[in-house]
Short mmCIF file of C-alpha atoms and ligand atoms in Angstrom, two decimals:
data_model
loop_
_atom_site.label_atom_id
_atom_site.label_comp_id
_atom_site.label_asym_id
_atom_site.label_seq_id
_atom_site.Cartn_x
_atom_site.Cartn_y
_atom_site.Cartn_z
CA MET A 1 21.33 -21.97 -18.81
CA VAL A 2 18.01 -21.11 -17.85
CA LYS A 3 15.70 -20.03 -20.56
CA PHE A 4 13.82 -17.11 -20.98
CA ALA A 5 10.16 -18.61 -20.29
CA GLU A 6 11.56 -19.94 -16.99
CA VAL A 7 13.29 -17.23 -15.67
CA ASN A 8 9.86 -14.96 -16.71
CA ASP A 9 7.66 -17.91 -15.03
CA LEU A 10 10.07 -17.50 -11.71
CA LEU A 11 9.08 -13.51 -11.90
CA VAL A 12 5.78 -13.84 -12.60
CA TRP A 13 5.90 -16.81 -9.64
CA GLN A 14 7.93 -14.32 -7.32
CA ALA A 15 5.88 -11.19 -8.00
CA GLU A 16 2.74 -13.50 -7.12
CA ALA A 17 3.75 -14.50 -3.77
CA VAL A 18 5.11 -10.86 -3.01
CA ALA A 19 1.17 -10.04 -3.56
CA MET A 20 -0.06 -12.72 -1.15
CA PHE A 21 2.23 -11.52 1.08
CA SER A 22 0.98 -8.49 0.91
CA GLN A 23 -2.46 -9.63 1.25
CA ASP A 24 -2.06 -11.64 4.37
CA PHE A 25 -0.22 -8.01 5.36
CA VAL A 26 -3.90 -6.07 4.90
CA TYR A 27 -5.58 -9.21 6.13
CA ALA A 28 -3.47 -9.52 9.53
CA LYS A 29 -3.63 -4.98 10.42
CA PHE A 30 -7.75 -5.62 9.45
CA SER A 31 -8.22 -8.63 12.28
CA GLU A 32 -5.75 -6.64 14.48
CA PHE A 33 -8.13 -3.48 14.18
CA TYR A 34 -11.36 -5.12 14.85
CA ASN A 35 -9.94 -7.45 17.54
CA SER A 36 -8.96 -4.25 19.46
CA SER A 37 -11.68 -1.57 18.44
CA SER A 38 -14.68 -3.68 17.40
CA ALA A 39 -15.98 -1.91 20.68
CA GLU A 40 -15.74 1.21 19.40
CA ILE A 41 -18.02 0.82 16.13
CA PRO A 42 -21.24 2.98 16.78
CA LEU A 43 -24.16 0.72 16.49
CA PRO A 44 -26.83 1.44 13.32
CA SER A 45 -30.40 2.38 14.97
CA SER A 46 -33.00 -0.44 14.92
CA VAL A 47 -29.75 -2.79 14.55
CA SER A 48 -32.17 -6.10 15.00
CA GLN A 49 -34.55 -4.75 11.67
CA ARG A 50 -31.08 -4.10 9.64
CA GLU A 51 -29.35 -7.14 6.82
CA PHE A 52 -25.99 -6.60 7.23
CA ALA A 53 -23.47 -7.85 4.73
CA PHE A 54 -19.67 -8.92 4.95
CA LEU A 55 -17.45 -9.19 1.85
CA LEU A 56 -14.76 -11.66 3.14
CA PHE A 57 -11.35 -11.83 2.94
CA LYS A 58 -11.03 -15.53 2.59
CA GLY A 59 -12.45 -16.05 -1.00
CA ARG A 60 -13.91 -12.76 -2.15
CA VAL A 61 -17.10 -13.81 -0.67
CA MET A 62 -20.00 -12.00 -0.17
CA MET A 63 -21.75 -13.08 2.74
CA ARG A 64 -25.35 -11.32 2.46
CA HIS A 65 -28.72 -11.44 4.57
CA LYS A 66 -27.20 -11.70 8.07
CA GLY A 67 -28.52 -10.34 11.06
CA PHE A 68 -27.63 -9.50 14.47
CA ALA A 69 -30.14 -9.14 17.66
CA ASP A 70 -27.66 -7.09 19.59
CA MET A 71 -23.96 -5.24 18.87
CA ASN A 72 -22.70 -7.87 20.92
CA ARG A 73 -23.86 -10.60 18.68
CA PHE A 74 -22.29 -8.51 15.85
CA ARG A 75 -19.17 -7.69 17.11
CA SER A 76 -18.28 -11.02 18.17
CA PHE A 77 -18.86 -12.45 14.38
CA LEU A 78 -16.54 -10.02 13.22
CA ILE A 79 -13.79 -10.87 15.44
CA ASP A 80 -14.05 -14.71 14.19
CA PRO A 81 -11.04 -15.30 12.27
CA LYS A 82 -13.16 -17.18 9.69
CA ASN A 83 -15.09 -13.92 9.12
CA LEU A 84 -12.95 -11.57 8.99
CA PRO A 85 -14.25 -8.80 6.04
CA SER A 86 -12.42 -6.51 4.23
CA ASP A 87 -15.76 -4.41 4.00
CA VAL A 88 -18.59 -4.66 6.27
CA TYR A 89 -22.76 -3.05 5.08
CA HIS A 90 -25.78 -3.01 6.57
CA SER A 91 -29.26 -1.94 4.86
CA CYS A 92 -30.69 1.07 4.88
CA ALA A 93 -33.44 -0.47 5.39
CA TYR A 94 -35.74 -1.84 8.10
CA TYR A 95 -37.04 -5.09 7.97
CA GLU A 96 -39.10 -7.74 9.72
CA ASN A 97 -36.55 -10.38 8.91
CA PRO A 98 -33.43 -9.18 8.13
CA GLU A 99 -31.58 -12.67 7.72
CA ALA A 100 -34.63 -13.88 5.12
CA GLU A 101 -34.92 -13.61 1.25
CA MET A 102 -34.92 -10.30 -0.69
CA ASP A 103 -39.36 -11.10 -1.56
CA LYS A 104 -39.28 -12.98 2.01
CA LYS A 105 -37.79 -9.76 4.44
CA GLY A 106 -40.85 -7.81 5.04
CA TRP A 107 -39.37 -4.60 4.24
CA LEU A 108 -41.05 -1.59 6.78
CA GLY A 109 -38.88 1.22 5.26
CA ALA A 110 -35.47 2.77 4.66
CA ASP A 111 -33.32 5.49 5.35
CA LEU A 112 -32.65 8.17 3.40
CA VAL A 113 -29.59 7.88 1.60
CA PHE A 114 -26.90 9.94 -0.14
CA ASP A 115 -23.45 8.79 -1.59
CA ILE A 116 -21.43 11.36 -3.16
CA ASP A 117 -18.28 10.22 -4.74
CA ALA A 118 -15.33 11.68 -7.08
CA ASP A 119 -16.26 9.32 -9.26
CA HIS A 120 -19.42 11.25 -10.60
CA ILE A 121 -17.43 14.84 -10.30
CA PRO A 122 -15.50 16.13 -13.08
CA THR A 123 -12.71 17.39 -11.30
CA SER A 124 -9.49 18.70 -13.45
CA CYS A 125 -7.02 15.89 -11.59
CA ASN A 126 -8.92 12.70 -12.33
CA LYS A 127 -7.15 13.03 -15.32
CA ILE A 128 -4.12 12.75 -13.55
CA HIS A 129 -4.61 10.29 -11.23
CA ASP A 130 -7.94 8.17 -12.24
CA GLU A 131 -7.43 5.62 -15.57
CA TRP A 132 -9.88 2.41 -16.57
CA THR A 133 -9.54 -0.17 -19.12
CA CYS A 134 -12.15 -1.80 -20.81
CA GLY A 135 -12.51 -5.02 -19.83
CA LYS A 136 -13.96 -6.60 -22.44
CA CYS A 137 -11.87 -4.80 -26.16
CA GLY A 138 -9.01 -3.61 -23.49
CA PHE A 139 -9.33 0.20 -24.48
CA SER A 140 -7.96 2.35 -21.60
CA GLY A 141 -8.52 6.32 -21.20
CA LYS A 142 -7.76 8.88 -18.22
CA GLY A 143 -10.07 10.16 -16.26
CA ILE A 144 -13.44 9.24 -15.18
CA THR A 145 -14.80 5.59 -16.54
CA PRO A 146 -16.91 6.36 -19.14
CA GLU A 147 -20.71 4.33 -18.91
CA SER A 148 -19.95 2.66 -22.04
CA CYS A 149 -16.83 1.88 -23.95
CA PRO A 150 -16.68 3.98 -26.65
CA ILE A 151 -15.28 1.32 -29.08
CA CYS A 152 -17.26 -1.70 -27.88
CA GLU A 153 -19.74 -0.33 -25.79
CA GLY A 154 -19.03 -2.56 -23.34
CA GLN A 155 -19.64 -1.68 -19.82
CA LYS A 156 -17.11 -3.71 -17.57
CA PHE A 157 -14.18 -1.33 -16.45
CA ASP A 158 -11.13 -2.12 -14.34
CA ALA A 159 -11.09 1.05 -12.74
CA LYS A 160 -7.57 2.68 -10.90
CA THR A 161 -8.78 5.86 -9.12
CA TRP A 162 -7.14 7.96 -5.94
CA PRO A 163 -8.38 9.65 -3.11
CA CYS A 164 -6.97 12.68 -3.90
CA ASP A 165 -6.97 15.39 -1.72
CA LEU A 166 -8.49 17.64 -4.36
CA CYS A 167 -11.02 15.26 -5.39
CA LEU A 168 -12.30 14.66 -1.86
CA GLY A 169 -12.46 18.30 -1.11
CA SER A 170 -14.56 18.93 -4.43
CA ALA A 171 -16.91 15.91 -2.86
CA LYS A 172 -17.46 18.09 0.20
CA GLU A 173 -18.06 20.92 -2.02
CA GLU A 174 -21.39 18.61 -3.11
CA THR A 175 -22.12 17.77 0.10
CA VAL A 176 -22.42 21.06 1.69
CA LYS A 177 -24.73 21.61 -1.03
CA LEU A 178 -26.61 18.98 -0.43
CA VAL A 179 -26.93 19.56 3.50
CA ASP A 180 -27.94 22.96 2.46
CA MET A 181 -30.56 21.80 0.39
CA LEU A 182 -31.76 19.31 2.45
CA GLU A 183 -31.92 21.73 6.13
CA LYS A 184 -33.17 24.86 4.12
CA ASP A 185 -35.01 23.73 1.37
CA PHE A 186 -36.85 20.44 2.92
CA GLY A 187 -36.73 21.60 6.51
CA PHE A 188 -34.72 18.77 8.19
CA SER A 189 -33.36 19.32 11.06
CA ARG A 190 -29.36 18.83 11.96
CA LYS A 191 -30.36 16.14 14.14
CA GLU A 192 -31.97 14.14 11.39
CA LEU A 193 -28.89 14.33 9.31
CA HIS A 194 -26.21 12.03 9.51
CA VAL A 195 -22.97 13.14 7.80
CA PHE A 196 -19.88 10.31 6.90
CA PHE A 197 -16.63 10.31 5.22
CA SER A 198 -17.24 6.93 2.89
CA GLY A 199 -13.48 5.54 3.90
CA HIS A 200 -12.60 6.09 -0.06
CA ARG A 201 -13.39 9.29 -2.11
CA GLY A 202 -16.57 10.72 -0.62
CA TYR A 203 -19.17 11.00 2.01
CA HIS A 204 -22.75 9.74 2.67
CA VAL A 205 -25.26 12.13 3.88
CA HIS A 206 -27.77 9.65 6.02
CA VAL A 207 -31.62 10.80 6.69
CA GLU A 208 -33.40 9.35 9.78
CA ASN A 209 -36.85 10.81 10.06
CA GLU A 210 -40.40 9.42 9.86
CA ALA A 211 -41.34 11.41 7.36
CA VAL A 212 -39.00 9.61 4.51
CA ARG A 213 -38.77 6.23 6.02
CA THR A 214 -41.50 5.04 3.89
CA LEU A 215 -40.89 6.78 0.55
CA ASP A 216 -40.83 4.64 -2.26
CA ALA A 217 -38.24 4.55 -5.34
CA VAL A 218 -40.11 7.05 -7.20
CA ALA A 219 -40.55 9.22 -4.76
CA ARG A 220 -37.13 9.29 -3.65
CA LYS A 221 -36.35 9.83 -7.60
CA GLU A 222 -38.33 13.18 -7.59
CA ILE A 223 -35.76 14.34 -4.16
CA VAL A 224 -33.04 13.24 -6.70
CA ASP A 225 -34.35 15.33 -9.17
CA TYR A 226 -34.95 18.09 -7.21
CA VAL A 227 -31.15 18.05 -5.55
CA SER A 228 -29.83 17.72 -8.92
CA GLY A 229 -31.74 20.49 -10.61
CA ILE A 230 -33.20 18.10 -13.18
CA GLY A 231 -36.43 19.33 -14.82
CA LEU A 232 -36.12 22.63 -12.94
CA THR A 233 -37.40 25.78 -15.49
CA VAL A 234 -36.60 29.28 -15.26
CA LEU A 235 -38.41 30.76 -17.63
CA THR A 236 -42.39 30.70 -17.32
CA GLU A 237 -44.24 28.21 -18.89
CA LYS A 238 -45.90 30.20 -22.08
CA ALA A 239 -42.41 31.87 -22.34
CA LYS A 240 -40.74 29.32 -23.28
CA GLY A 241 -39.20 28.56 -26.77
CA LYS A 242 -41.19 31.76 -27.72
CA HIS A 243 -39.32 34.69 -25.88
CA LYS A 244 -38.33 36.53 -28.66
CA GLY A 245 -39.03 39.87 -28.01
CA LYS A 246 -41.02 39.52 -25.22
CA ARG A 247 -39.57 41.76 -21.96
CA ALA A 248 -37.70 39.60 -20.18
CA SER A 249 -39.43 41.03 -17.08
CA SER A 250 -42.45 39.22 -18.10
CA VAL A 251 -41.02 35.72 -19.14
CA PHE A 252 -38.22 35.26 -16.69
CA GLY A 253 -38.87 35.97 -12.75
CA LEU A 254 -37.49 34.58 -9.82
CA HIS A 255 -39.32 34.06 -5.83
CA ASP A 256 -37.67 33.78 -2.68
CA PHE A 257 -37.65 30.37 -1.97
CA GLY A 258 -35.65 27.06 -3.29
CA TRP A 259 -34.79 26.71 -5.88
CA ASN A 260 -35.37 30.49 -7.18
CA LYS A 261 -33.30 31.49 -3.98
CA ARG A 262 -30.51 29.64 -4.75
CA LEU A 263 -30.63 30.12 -8.85
CA LYS A 264 -30.73 33.98 -7.79
CA LEU A 265 -27.82 33.89 -5.29
CA GLY A 266 -25.86 31.57 -7.76
CA MET A 267 -26.41 34.44 -10.46
CA GLN A 268 -25.40 37.41 -8.04
CA LYS A 269 -22.25 35.22 -7.01
CA PHE A 270 -21.47 34.30 -10.97
CA ILE A 271 -22.05 37.47 -12.07
CA LEU A 272 -19.86 39.57 -9.75
CA ASN A 273 -16.98 37.34 -10.51
CA ALA A 274 -17.33 36.55 -13.90
CA THR A 275 -14.77 37.04 -16.56
CA LYS A 276 -15.33 37.01 -20.17
CA GLU A 277 -14.31 32.99 -20.18
CA ASP A 278 -16.41 32.22 -17.67
CA LEU A 279 -19.31 33.83 -19.59
CA ARG A 280 -18.55 32.22 -22.83
CA SER A 281 -18.42 29.28 -20.84
CA ALA A 282 -22.04 29.75 -19.77
CA GLY A 283 -22.85 30.27 -23.73
CA VAL A 284 -23.72 34.38 -23.15
CA ARG A 285 -22.76 35.41 -26.53
CA SER A 286 -23.58 39.19 -25.26
CA TYR A 287 -20.84 39.09 -22.37
CA ALA A 288 -19.75 42.83 -23.41
CA ALA A 289 -23.09 43.50 -22.13
CA VAL A 290 -22.58 41.89 -18.52
CA LEU A 291 -19.36 42.88 -17.93
CA GLN A 292 -19.69 46.43 -18.94
CA ASN A 293 -22.88 46.40 -16.73
CA LYS A 294 -22.24 44.23 -13.54
CA GLU A 295 -23.28 46.91 -10.98
CA ALA A 296 -26.39 47.98 -12.89
CA ILE A 297 -27.75 43.90 -13.07
CA LEU A 298 -26.85 43.16 -9.74
CA LYS A 299 -28.68 46.11 -8.66
CA ARG A 300 -31.66 46.10 -11.19
CA CYS A 301 -32.01 42.86 -12.31
CA LEU A 302 -30.94 40.40 -9.54
CA GLU A 303 -31.99 42.68 -5.92
CA GLU A 304 -35.13 44.84 -7.60
CA GLY A 305 -36.31 41.78 -10.27
CA ARG A 306 -36.36 44.25 -13.68
CA TRP A 307 -34.71 41.50 -15.55
CA GLY A 308 -34.95 43.46 -18.74
CA SER A 309 -34.12 47.10 -17.39
CA VAL A 310 -30.62 46.17 -19.14
CA LYS A 311 -29.83 46.75 -22.68
CA GLY A 312 -28.08 43.85 -24.35
CA VAL A 313 -29.34 41.62 -21.17
CA SER A 314 -31.61 39.77 -22.78
CA VAL A 315 -34.16 36.78 -21.78
CA GLU A 316 -32.00 34.54 -23.51
CA THR A 317 -28.85 35.49 -21.40
CA TRP A 318 -30.72 34.76 -18.74
CA ALA A 319 -31.88 31.79 -19.38
CA LYS A 320 -28.04 30.41 -20.43
CA ILE A 321 -26.96 32.25 -17.09
CA ALA A 322 -29.68 30.17 -14.86
CA GLU A 323 -28.93 27.37 -16.69
CA TYR A 324 -25.12 27.21 -16.16
CA VAL A 325 -25.63 28.51 -12.13
CA LYS A 326 -28.08 25.55 -11.55
CA ASN A 327 -25.09 23.67 -12.56
CA LEU A 328 -22.73 24.91 -10.36
CA GLU A 329 -25.56 24.65 -7.15
CA SER A 330 -26.77 21.80 -7.57
CA ALA A 331 -25.33 18.60 -6.10
CA LYS A 332 -23.62 15.61 -7.66
CA ILE A 333 -24.68 12.75 -5.92
CA ASP A 334 -24.98 8.75 -7.27
CA THR A 335 -28.18 9.02 -8.31
CA VAL A 336 -29.10 5.22 -8.06
CA VAL A 337 -27.98 4.92 -4.47
CA THR A 338 -31.25 7.42 -3.20
CA THR A 339 -33.79 5.54 -5.42
CA ASP A 340 -32.77 2.28 -4.58
CA ILE A 341 -34.86 1.22 -1.14
CA HIS A 342 -32.54 -1.67 -0.28
CA ARG A 343 -29.61 -0.54 -0.85
CA LEU A 344 -26.55 -1.90 1.65
CA ILE A 345 -24.15 1.04 2.59
CA ARG A 346 -20.88 0.61 4.31
CA MET A 347 -21.25 0.70 7.99
CA ALA A 348 -19.53 3.31 10.03
CA GLY A 349 -16.93 2.83 12.10
CA THR A 350 -15.50 -0.30 9.84
CA LEU A 351 -12.76 -0.23 7.23
CA HIS A 352 -12.83 0.06 3.53
CA GLY A 353 -11.38 -2.33 1.41
CA LYS A 354 -9.86 0.13 -1.00
CA THR A 355 -7.91 2.04 1.73
CA GLY A 356 -7.62 1.05 5.12
CA LEU A 357 -9.38 4.28 6.00
CA LYS A 358 -12.51 4.21 8.51
CA LYS A 359 -15.70 5.18 7.37
CA ILE A 360 -16.67 8.20 10.24
CA GLU A 361 -19.68 10.36 11.44
CA PHE A 362 -18.60 13.73 12.32
CA PRO A 363 -21.59 16.61 12.49
CA VAL A 364 -22.59 18.76 10.06
CA ALA A 365 -21.53 21.46 11.93
CA ARG A 366 -18.14 20.65 11.15
CA LEU A 367 -18.08 19.88 7.74
CA ALA A 368 -16.37 22.73 6.76
CA ASP A 369 -12.77 21.78 8.60
CA PHE A 370 -13.30 17.85 8.60
CA ASP A 371 -10.41 16.47 7.43
CA PRO A 372 -10.67 12.67 6.21
CA PHE A 373 -6.87 12.69 5.70
CA LYS A 374 -6.41 12.29 9.34
CA GLU A 375 -9.62 11.93 11.43
CA ALA A 376 -10.40 8.11 9.22
CA VAL A 377 -6.70 6.93 10.21
CA ALA A 378 -7.40 3.44 11.61
CA PHE A 379 -3.27 2.03 12.08
CA LYS A 380 -1.86 4.56 14.22
CA ASP A 381 1.15 1.99 15.26
CA GLY A 382 4.60 0.91 13.51
CA VAL A 383 6.55 1.21 9.65
CA VAL A 384 6.59 -0.99 6.72
CA LYS A 385 9.00 -1.36 4.13
CA VAL A 386 7.12 -1.65 1.09
CA CYS A 387 7.63 -1.40 -3.10
CA VAL A 388 5.84 1.44 -4.46
CA SER A 389 4.81 0.69 -8.56
CA ASP A 390 3.69 4.28 -8.83
CA VAL A 391 1.41 6.80 -6.72
CA PRO A 392 0.89 10.65 -6.71
CA GLU A 393 1.92 12.60 -3.59
CA PHE A 394 -0.33 12.00 -1.26
CA ARG A 395 -1.11 13.45 2.62
CA LEU A 396 -2.09 11.22 5.49
CA GLY A 397 -2.09 11.55 8.83
CA GLY A 398 -0.73 15.09 8.93
CA ASN A 399 2.48 14.46 6.35
CA VAL A 400 2.90 14.11 2.93
CA TYR A 401 4.46 11.76 1.44
CA GLY A 402 5.62 10.81 -2.12
CA PRO A 403 5.17 10.90 -5.34
CA TYR A 404 6.43 7.46 -5.78
CA ARG A 405 7.26 5.88 -8.66
CA ARG A 406 9.26 2.00 -8.70
CA GLN A 407 11.20 2.19 -5.36
CA VAL A 408 11.29 0.98 -2.13
CA VAL A 409 10.41 2.99 0.86
CA GLU A 410 9.81 2.89 4.56
CA LEU A 411 5.95 3.92 5.57
CA PRO A 412 4.01 4.16 8.69
CA THR A 413 1.87 1.59 8.50
CA ALA A 414 -1.55 3.79 7.68
CA ALA A 415 -0.11 4.75 4.15
CA ALA A 416 1.70 1.58 3.91
CA VAL A 417 -1.99 -0.20 3.81
CA LEU A 418 -3.55 2.34 1.71
CA LEU A 419 -1.30 1.94 -0.73
CA ILE A 420 -1.25 -2.09 -0.71
CA CYS A 421 -5.10 -1.66 -0.64
CA LYS A 422 -5.21 0.63 -4.06
CA GLY A 423 -2.74 -1.80 -5.63
CA ARG A 424 -0.09 0.53 -5.81
CA ALA A 425 2.61 -1.24 -3.73
CA GLU A 426 3.61 -4.68 -2.44
CA VAL A 427 5.14 -5.05 0.96
CA VAL A 428 8.88 -5.79 1.05
CA LYS A 429 10.15 -9.44 2.93
ZN1 ZN B 501 -14.14 -1.55 -25.34
ZN1 ZN B 502 -7.94 14.34 -8.04
#
């Protein structure tokens, strides 16, 4: 008779063998992709001044400090089987010697980059499809991964996320707000703005312009603060903290440019549609006064700037509404990415190791109708039988799949690769 422990070992061994086989399958698909499509990978500007990095399938090693004089050399490196990467990055920075050690590279400047990732946006669905487990004490929870563990304060987590349609929709809304600020408030032209789907759960925006190239980390932090609405004051300096009893018009005022205009338009929209619940979540105590006087508020206060002209709508009310609207109108970016002047960023046209989807650029004008689940699909042929552990309903290449839970299904290659890369399925031999 076989003992339980032996059966258990056998099962573990079989599970590992299947996982290995799935990895080989993903490896083969990535290899096919780069062999057939490497010529279509677009070239980043000033290729010879960029540092490149590759996370290799073999040994999960990060190979950094690579430089290429031209795209042909890059491509022949990429299709060499011993270099096959799960992820490819290049520096936002330009260097004299991209292959040198960090302090000897000779930093010449860097593009201004923004990363908008669903990991930083509090969507209502992340509690359904995202989970995290503390690497130190094993405590786990649902939703956005915290900065530190509430039990042991550990900062390493094992996160299980999903590139969900709704989350990517939210990331797109943040991107729209960011691009609007970059165009209208900073004055960048559409030619200077490059918008990409990241290949996973968000969007990247790169600004390539002489004026931003040599900005240091401190200057970039100023830009981060601006788009995030950090440090924005809505009350005049002398009115802060001692506005009680004063007329709203004398302490609250908004002009017609930048954040002032954004707040004004945002407040207009907010008040027009506000319900009692909306006003209460904004912390407005006199919500009845706001609800009863919507029209007068919109006309007299917001249009004519007579902020104190509606009874019951005080400076405090305006400050609360403005603060709430500021949070709605600010762009939720990953602040660390923008301030890092040596940042490596995923290369456009390459595959994301967590999804098998491509990072791709698309014109700013197409932001509204761009569909990542159609346009970033890399694998167009074939079907594969996989055993799925657990996955919510998802959309890919114009079709809807799932939800699946502990079942064997036949899926198109792109969907199978996605599930395997996300650790939700294994190939059935
Ligand atoms: Zn912990
Ligand atoms: Zn979601």
